[in-house]
Tab-separated table of C-alpha atoms in Angstrom:
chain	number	residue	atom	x	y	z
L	1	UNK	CA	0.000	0.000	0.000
L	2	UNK	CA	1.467	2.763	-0.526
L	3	UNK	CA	0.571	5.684	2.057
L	4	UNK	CA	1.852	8.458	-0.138
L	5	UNK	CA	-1.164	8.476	-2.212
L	6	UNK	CA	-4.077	10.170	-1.042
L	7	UNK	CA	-6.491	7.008	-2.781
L	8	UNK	CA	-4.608	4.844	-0.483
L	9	UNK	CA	-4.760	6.259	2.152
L	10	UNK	CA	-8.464	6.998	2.544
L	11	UNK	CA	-9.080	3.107	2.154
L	12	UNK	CA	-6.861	2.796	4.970
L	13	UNK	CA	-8.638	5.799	6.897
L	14	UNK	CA	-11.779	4.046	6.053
L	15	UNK	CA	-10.993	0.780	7.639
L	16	UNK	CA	-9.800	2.593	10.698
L	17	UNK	CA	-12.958	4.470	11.040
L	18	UNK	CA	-15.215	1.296	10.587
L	19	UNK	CA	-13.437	-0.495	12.946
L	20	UNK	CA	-13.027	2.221	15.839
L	21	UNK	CA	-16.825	3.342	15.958
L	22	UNK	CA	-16.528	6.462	17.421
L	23	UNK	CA	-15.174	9.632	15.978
L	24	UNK	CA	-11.136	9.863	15.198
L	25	UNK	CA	-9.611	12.924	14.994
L	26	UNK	CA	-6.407	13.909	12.875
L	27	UNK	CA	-4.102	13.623	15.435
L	28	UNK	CA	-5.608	10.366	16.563
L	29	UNK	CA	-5.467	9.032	13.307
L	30	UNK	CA	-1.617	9.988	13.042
L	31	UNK	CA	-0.582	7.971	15.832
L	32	UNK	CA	-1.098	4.935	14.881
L	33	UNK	CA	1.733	5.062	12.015
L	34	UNK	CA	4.844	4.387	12.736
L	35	UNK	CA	6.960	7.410	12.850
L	36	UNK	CA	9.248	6.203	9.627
L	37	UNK	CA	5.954	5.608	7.482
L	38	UNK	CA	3.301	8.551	9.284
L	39	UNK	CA	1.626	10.855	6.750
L	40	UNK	CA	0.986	14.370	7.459
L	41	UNK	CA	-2.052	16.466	8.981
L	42	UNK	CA	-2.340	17.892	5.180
L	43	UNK	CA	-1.930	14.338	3.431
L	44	UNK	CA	-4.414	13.011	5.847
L	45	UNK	CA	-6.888	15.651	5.414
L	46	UNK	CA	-6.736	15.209	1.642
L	47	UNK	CA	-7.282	11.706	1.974
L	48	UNK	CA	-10.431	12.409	3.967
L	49	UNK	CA	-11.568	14.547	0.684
L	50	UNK	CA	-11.263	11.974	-1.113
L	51	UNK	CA	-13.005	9.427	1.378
L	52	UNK	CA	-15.544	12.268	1.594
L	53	UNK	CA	-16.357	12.205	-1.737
L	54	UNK	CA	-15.892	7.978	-2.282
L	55	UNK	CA	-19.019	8.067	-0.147
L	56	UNK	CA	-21.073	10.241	-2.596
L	57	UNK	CA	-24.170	8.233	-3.240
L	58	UNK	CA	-23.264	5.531	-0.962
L	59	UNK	CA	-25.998	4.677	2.581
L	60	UNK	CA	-23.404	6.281	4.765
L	61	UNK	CA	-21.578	9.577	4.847
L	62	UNK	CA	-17.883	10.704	6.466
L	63	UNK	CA	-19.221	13.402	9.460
L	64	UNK	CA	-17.143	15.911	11.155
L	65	UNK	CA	-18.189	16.340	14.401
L	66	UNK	CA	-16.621	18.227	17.512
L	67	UNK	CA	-14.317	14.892	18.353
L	68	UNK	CA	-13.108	14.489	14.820
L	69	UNK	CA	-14.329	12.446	11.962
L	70	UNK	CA	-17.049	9.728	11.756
L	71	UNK	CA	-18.359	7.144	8.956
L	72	UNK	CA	-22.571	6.902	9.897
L	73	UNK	CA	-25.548	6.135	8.422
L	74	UNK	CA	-27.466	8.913	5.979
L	75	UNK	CA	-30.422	10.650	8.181
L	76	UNK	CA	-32.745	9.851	5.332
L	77	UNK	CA	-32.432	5.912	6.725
L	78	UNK	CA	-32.453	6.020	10.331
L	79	UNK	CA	-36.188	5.230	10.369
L	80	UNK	CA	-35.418	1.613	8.888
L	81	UNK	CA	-32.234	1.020	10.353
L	82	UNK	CA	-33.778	1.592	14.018
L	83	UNK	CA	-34.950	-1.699	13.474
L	84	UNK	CA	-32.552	-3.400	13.965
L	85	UNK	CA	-32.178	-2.835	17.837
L	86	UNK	CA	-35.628	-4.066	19.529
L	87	UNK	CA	-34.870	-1.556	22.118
L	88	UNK	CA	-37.079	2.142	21.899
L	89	UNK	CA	-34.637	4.990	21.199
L	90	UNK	CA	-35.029	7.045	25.098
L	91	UNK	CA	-37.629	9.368	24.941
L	92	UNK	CA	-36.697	12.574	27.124
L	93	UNK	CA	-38.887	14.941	28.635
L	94	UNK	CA	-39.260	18.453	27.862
L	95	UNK	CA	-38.174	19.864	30.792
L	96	UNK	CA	-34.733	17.919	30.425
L	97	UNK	CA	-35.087	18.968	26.520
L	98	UNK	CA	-35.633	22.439	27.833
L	99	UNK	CA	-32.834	22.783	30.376
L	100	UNK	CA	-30.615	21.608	27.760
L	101	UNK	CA	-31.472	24.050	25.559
L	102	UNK	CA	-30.890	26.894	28.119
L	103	UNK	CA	-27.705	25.588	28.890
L	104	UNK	CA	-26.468	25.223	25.139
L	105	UNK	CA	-27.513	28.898	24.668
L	106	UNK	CA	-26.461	30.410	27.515
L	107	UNK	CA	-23.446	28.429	28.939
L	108	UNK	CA	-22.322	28.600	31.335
L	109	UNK	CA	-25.663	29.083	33.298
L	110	UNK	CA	-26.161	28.091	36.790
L	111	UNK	CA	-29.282	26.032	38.381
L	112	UNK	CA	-30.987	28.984	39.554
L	113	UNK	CA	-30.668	30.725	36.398
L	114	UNK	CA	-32.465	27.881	34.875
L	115	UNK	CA	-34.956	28.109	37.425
L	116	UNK	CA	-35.318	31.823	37.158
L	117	UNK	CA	-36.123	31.637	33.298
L	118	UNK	CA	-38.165	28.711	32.852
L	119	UNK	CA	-39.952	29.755	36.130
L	120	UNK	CA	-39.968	26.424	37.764
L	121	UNK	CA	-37.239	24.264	40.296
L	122	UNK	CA	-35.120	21.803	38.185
L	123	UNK	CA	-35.472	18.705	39.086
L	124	UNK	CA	-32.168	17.058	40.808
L	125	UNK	CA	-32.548	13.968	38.366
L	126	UNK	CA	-32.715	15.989	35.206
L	127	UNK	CA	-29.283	17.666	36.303
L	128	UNK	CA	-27.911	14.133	37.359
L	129	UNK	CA	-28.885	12.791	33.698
L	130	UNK	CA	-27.348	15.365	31.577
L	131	UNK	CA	-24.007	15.009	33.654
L	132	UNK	CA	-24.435	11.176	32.929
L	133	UNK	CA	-24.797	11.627	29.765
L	134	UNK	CA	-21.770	13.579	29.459
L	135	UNK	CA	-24.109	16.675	27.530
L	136	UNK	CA	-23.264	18.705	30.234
L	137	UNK	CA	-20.138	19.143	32.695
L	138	UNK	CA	-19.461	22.240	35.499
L	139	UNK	CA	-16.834	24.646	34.316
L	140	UNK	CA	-16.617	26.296	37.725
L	141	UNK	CA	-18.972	28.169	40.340
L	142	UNK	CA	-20.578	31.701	39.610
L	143	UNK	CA	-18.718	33.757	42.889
L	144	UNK	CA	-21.977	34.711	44.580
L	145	UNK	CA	-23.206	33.619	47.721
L	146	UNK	CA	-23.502	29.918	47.706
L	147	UNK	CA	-20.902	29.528	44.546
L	148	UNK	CA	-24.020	27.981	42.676
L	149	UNK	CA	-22.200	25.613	39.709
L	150	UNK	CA	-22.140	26.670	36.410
L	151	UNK	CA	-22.901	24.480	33.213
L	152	UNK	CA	-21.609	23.905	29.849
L	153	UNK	CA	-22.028	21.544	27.275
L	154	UNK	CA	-19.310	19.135	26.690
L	155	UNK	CA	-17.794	17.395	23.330
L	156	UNK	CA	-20.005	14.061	23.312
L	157	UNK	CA	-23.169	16.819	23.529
L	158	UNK	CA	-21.753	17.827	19.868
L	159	UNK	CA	-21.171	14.649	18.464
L	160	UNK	CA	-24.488	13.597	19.800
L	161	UNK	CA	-26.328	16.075	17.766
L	162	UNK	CA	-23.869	16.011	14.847
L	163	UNK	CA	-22.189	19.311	15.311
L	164	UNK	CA	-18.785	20.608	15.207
L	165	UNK	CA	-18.589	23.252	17.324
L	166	UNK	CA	-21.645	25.553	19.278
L	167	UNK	CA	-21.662	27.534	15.889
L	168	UNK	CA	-23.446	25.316	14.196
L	169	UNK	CA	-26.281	25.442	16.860
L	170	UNK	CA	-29.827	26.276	15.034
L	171	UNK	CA	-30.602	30.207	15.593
L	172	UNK	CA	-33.457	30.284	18.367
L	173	UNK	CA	-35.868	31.677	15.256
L	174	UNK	CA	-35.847	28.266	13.739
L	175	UNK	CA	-36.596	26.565	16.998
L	176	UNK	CA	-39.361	29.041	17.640
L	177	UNK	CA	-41.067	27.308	14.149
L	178	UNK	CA	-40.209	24.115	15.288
L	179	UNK	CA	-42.365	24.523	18.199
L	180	UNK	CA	-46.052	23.801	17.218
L	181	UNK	CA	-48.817	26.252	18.344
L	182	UNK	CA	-50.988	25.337	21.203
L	183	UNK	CA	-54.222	23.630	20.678
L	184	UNK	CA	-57.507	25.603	22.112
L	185	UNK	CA	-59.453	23.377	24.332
L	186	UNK	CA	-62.815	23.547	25.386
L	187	UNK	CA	-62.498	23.302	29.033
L	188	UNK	CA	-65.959	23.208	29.631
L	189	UNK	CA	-66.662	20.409	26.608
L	190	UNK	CA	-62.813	19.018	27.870
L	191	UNK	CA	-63.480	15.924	30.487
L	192	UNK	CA	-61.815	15.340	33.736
L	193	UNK	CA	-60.176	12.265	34.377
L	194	UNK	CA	-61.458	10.311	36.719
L	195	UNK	CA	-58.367	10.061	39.254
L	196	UNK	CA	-58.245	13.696	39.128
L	197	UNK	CA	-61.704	14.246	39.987
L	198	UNK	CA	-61.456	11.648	42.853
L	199	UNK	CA	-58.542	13.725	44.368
L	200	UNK	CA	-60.029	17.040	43.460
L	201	UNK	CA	-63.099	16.150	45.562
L	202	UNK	CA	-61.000	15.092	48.615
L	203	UNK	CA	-58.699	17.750	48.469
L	204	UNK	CA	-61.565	20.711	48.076
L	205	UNK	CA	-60.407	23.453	46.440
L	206	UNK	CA	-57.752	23.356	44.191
L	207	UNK	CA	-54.254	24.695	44.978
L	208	UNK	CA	-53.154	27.183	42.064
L	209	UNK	CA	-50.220	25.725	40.008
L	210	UNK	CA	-47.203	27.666	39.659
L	211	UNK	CA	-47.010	29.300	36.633
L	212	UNK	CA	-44.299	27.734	34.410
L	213	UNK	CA	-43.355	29.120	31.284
L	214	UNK	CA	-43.973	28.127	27.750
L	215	UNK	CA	-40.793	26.533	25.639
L	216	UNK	CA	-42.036	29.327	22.844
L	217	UNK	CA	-41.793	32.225	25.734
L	218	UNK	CA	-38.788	30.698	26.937
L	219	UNK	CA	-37.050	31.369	23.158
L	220	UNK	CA	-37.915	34.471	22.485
L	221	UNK	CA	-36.594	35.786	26.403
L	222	UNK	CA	-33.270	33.844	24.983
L	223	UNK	CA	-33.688	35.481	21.514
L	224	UNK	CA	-33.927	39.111	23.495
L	225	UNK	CA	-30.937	38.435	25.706
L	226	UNK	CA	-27.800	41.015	24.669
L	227	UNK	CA	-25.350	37.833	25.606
L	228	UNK	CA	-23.991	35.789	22.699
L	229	UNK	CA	-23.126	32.271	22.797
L	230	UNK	CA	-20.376	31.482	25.347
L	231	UNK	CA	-17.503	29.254	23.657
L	232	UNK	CA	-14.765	30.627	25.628
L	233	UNK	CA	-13.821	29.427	29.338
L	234	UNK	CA	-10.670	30.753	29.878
L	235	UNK	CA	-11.745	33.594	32.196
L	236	UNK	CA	-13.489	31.158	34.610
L	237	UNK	CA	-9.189	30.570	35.649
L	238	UNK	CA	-9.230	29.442	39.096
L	239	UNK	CA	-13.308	29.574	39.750
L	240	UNK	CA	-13.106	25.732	39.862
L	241	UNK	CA	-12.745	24.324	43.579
L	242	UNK	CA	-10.075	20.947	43.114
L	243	UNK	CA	-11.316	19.550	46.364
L	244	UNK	CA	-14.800	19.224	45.032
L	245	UNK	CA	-13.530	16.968	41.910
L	246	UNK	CA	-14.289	19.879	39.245
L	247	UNK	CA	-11.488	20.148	36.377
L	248	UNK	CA	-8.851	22.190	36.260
L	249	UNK	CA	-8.728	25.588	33.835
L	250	UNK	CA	-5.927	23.313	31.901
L	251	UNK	CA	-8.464	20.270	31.690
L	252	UNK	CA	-11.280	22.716	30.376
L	253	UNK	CA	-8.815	23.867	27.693
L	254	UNK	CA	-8.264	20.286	26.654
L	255	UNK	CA	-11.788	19.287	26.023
L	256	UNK	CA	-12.408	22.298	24.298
């Protein structure tokens, strides 16, 4: 084989990207030549050009996503190819839908922020999911009383929703048309569950809910806000505390 030629070489990137299902960046993919025989970052990138366009046409495509470079299946066949695992895809609710949409907007955003915009608490397990998840990591602690945590997304939130870098986020206008208008109901023609009524009637009068605000309200307050998009956490230096387990300044730099 010979690893001077750009043809070559993306059959050989190919194979490696197959076989390590993840994503692979450059560097990554350098490293496992020997030093005599390694290509360089330009020869590789060609090569991915050309494996790029080898997969014109083809059922999957070569992605770019924040951790480097990925072979996967086209969208337009994911509904048939779910098939194949008799597991359900996790459905998530939309207040863990709509926390993580605050937080990709407005990173690094504490809790109480959250809270303060979508006008209910957060629930504890919706925060303990996203950090499980690895969407969402603490890049330090806002220095107010209490030192409330501040999130971020991480990497793996990217290459979960195919992106390369916060950039390439949707503006908040197209997820405002996303959002489908609310359906007028007849409360009076509307009926009551049964359950409900049975607690209603024990209960007496009924306590008035909190308000909460709409996902469509909540868009347009993040559309109005002056901040941009935070991408940069270099001037969070030495907000982290090391003896609660958060990562160093240098760390952050790293996965970003």
């Amino acid at each position: 084989m010979n690893l001077s030629d750009p043809k070559d070489l993306a059959s050989l990137l190919e194979a490696f990207l197959l076989a390590s299902g993840k994503p692979m960046s450059v560097e990554r993919m350098a490293e496992l030549f020997d030093e005599i025989e390694r290509p360089t970052p330009s020869l590789l990138r060609k090569a991915l050009e050309v494996l790029d366009k080898s997969c014109k046409g083809r059922a999957f495509e070569l992605k770019e996503v924040a951790s480097g470079y990925r072979l996967q299946v086209r969208e337009r066949f994911s509904p048939w190819v779910g098939r194949l695992w008799e597991e359900r895809p996790q459905r998530y609710s939309r207040a863990l839908l709509e926390t993580l949409v605050l937080i990709a907007y407005r990173q690094p955003i504490t809790r109480g922020e959250i809270e303060d915009i979508r006008g209910v608490a957060v629930n504890s397990q919706i925060v303990k999911t996203l950090l499980e998840r690895e969407w969402v990591r603490v890049v330090g602690h806002r220095d107010v009383p209490g030192r409330p945590a501040m999130f971020a997304t991480t990497k793996q939130f990217l290459d979960h929703f195919n992106l390369k870098n916060l950039d390439e986020l949707p503006p908040l206008a197209v997820l405002r048309e996303m959002e489908p208008e609310p359906q007028l109901v007849d409360v009076e023609e509307a009926p009551v569950p049964a359950a409900l009524q049975a607690r209603a009637d024990l209960e007496g009068e009924p306590e008035t809910p909190r308000e909460q605000t709409s996902f469509r309200s909540l868009l347009a307050e993040l559309d109005s806000m002056e901040t941009g998009l935070k991408t940069d956490f270099d001037d969070l230096r030495g907000e982290t505390d090391p003896e609660e387990g958060q990562s160093t300044p240098e760390e952050d730099r790293r996965d970003y």
